C-alpha positions as CSV (number, residue, x, y, z in Angstrom):
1,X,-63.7,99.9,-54.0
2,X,-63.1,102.7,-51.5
3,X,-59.5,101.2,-50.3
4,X,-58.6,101.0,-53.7
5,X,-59.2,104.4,-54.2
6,X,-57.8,105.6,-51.3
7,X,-54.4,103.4,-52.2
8,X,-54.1,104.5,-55.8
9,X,-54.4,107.9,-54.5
10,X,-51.6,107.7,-52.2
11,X,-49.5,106.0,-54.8
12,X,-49.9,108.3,-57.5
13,X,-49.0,111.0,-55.1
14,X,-46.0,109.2,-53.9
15,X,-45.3,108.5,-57.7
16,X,-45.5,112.2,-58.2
17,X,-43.0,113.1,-55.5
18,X,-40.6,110.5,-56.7
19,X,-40.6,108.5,-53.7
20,X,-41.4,105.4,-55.3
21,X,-39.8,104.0,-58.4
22,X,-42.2,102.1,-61.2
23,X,-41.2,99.1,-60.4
24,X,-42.8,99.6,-57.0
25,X,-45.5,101.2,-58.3
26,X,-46.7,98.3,-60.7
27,X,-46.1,96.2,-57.6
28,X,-48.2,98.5,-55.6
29,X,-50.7,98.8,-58.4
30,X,-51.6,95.3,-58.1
31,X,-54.5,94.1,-55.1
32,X,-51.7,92.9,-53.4
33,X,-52.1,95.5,-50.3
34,X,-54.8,95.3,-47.4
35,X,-55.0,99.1,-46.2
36,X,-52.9,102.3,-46.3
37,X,-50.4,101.0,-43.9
38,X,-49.5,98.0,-45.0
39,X,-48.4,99.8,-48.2
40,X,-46.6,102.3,-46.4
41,X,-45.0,99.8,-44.1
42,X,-43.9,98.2,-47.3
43,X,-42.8,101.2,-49.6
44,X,-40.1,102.9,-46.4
45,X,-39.2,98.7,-45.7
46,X,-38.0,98.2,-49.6
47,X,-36.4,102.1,-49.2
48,X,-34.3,101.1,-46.4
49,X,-33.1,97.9,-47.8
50,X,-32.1,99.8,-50.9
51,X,-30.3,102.3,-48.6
52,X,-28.7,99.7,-46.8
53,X,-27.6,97.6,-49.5
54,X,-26.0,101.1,-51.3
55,X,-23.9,101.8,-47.7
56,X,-22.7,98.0,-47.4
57,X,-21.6,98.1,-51.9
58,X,-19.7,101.5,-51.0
59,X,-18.0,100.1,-47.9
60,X,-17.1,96.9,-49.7
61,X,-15.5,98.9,-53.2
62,X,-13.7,101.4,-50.4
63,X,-12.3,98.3,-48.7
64,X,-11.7,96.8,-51.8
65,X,-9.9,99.7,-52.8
66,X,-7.8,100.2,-49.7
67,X,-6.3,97.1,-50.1
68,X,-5.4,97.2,-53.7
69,X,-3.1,100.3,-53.0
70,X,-2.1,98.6,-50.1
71,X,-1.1,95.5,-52.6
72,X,0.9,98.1,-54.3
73,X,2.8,99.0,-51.5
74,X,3.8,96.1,-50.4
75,X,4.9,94.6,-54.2
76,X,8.1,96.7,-54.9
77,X,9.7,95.5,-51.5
78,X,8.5,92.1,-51.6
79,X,10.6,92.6,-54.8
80,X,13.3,94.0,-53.7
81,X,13.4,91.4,-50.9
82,X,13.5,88.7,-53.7
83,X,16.6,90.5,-55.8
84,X,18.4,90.8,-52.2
85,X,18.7,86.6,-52.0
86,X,17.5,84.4,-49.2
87,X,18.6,85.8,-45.9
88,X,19.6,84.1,-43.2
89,X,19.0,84.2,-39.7
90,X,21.2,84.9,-37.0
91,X,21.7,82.1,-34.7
92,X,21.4,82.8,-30.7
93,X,24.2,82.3,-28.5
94,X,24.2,79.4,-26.0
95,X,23.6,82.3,-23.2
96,X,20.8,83.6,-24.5
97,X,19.2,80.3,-25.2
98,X,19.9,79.4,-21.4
99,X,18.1,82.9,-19.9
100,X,15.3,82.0,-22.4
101,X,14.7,78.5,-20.5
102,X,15.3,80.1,-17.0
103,X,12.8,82.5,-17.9
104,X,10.2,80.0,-18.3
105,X,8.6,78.6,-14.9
106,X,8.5,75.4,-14.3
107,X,6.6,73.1,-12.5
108,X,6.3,73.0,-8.9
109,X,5.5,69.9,-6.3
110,X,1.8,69.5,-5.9
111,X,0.9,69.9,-2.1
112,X,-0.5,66.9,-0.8
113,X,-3.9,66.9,0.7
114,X,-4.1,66.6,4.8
């Protein structure tokens, strides 16, 4: 009898402060808590998973956000990309083709083992 007392005490206080909302509190007024810790333990882990969830929804809708006007940016030249026709590209010259492949090193001989 005495932890529930001491339990609805603390509860009605936190009640009070507005620390607690009522759907915690109906939770809380149920025997579902051993002592005064476990309750508290409780009540600051549900506040911090509230919190947490809040910052994560806000970072998502600003992300969400940023790339809607980035959408927007991009759309009137992917537009005007589209009215300008197919482009083509400009074909490299035999030289340049030729210092690519020298460029690239090829394979030596192996060294043989002694």
């Amino acid at each position: 009898m005495r932890r529930i007392r001491v339990l609805r005490r603390l509860f009605r206080k936190y009640r009070e402060s507005k620390k607690i909302d009522k759907h915690m509190y109906m939770k809380v007024k149920g025997n579902i808590f051993k002592n005064k810790r476990v309750l508290m333990e409780n009540i600051h882990k549900t506040k911090d998973e509230k919190v947490r969830k809040k910052t994560l929804s806000d970072q998502f809708e600003a992300r969400r956000a940023n790339n809607k006007a980035i959408g927007k940016r991009k759309f009137p030249r992917k537009e005007e990309r589209l009215a300008q026709g197919p482009r083509e590209r400009p074909v490299q010259p035999a030289a340049a083709a030729a210092a690519i492949t020298q460029a690239q090193p090829t394979q030596g001989s192996k060294k043989s083992k002694k």
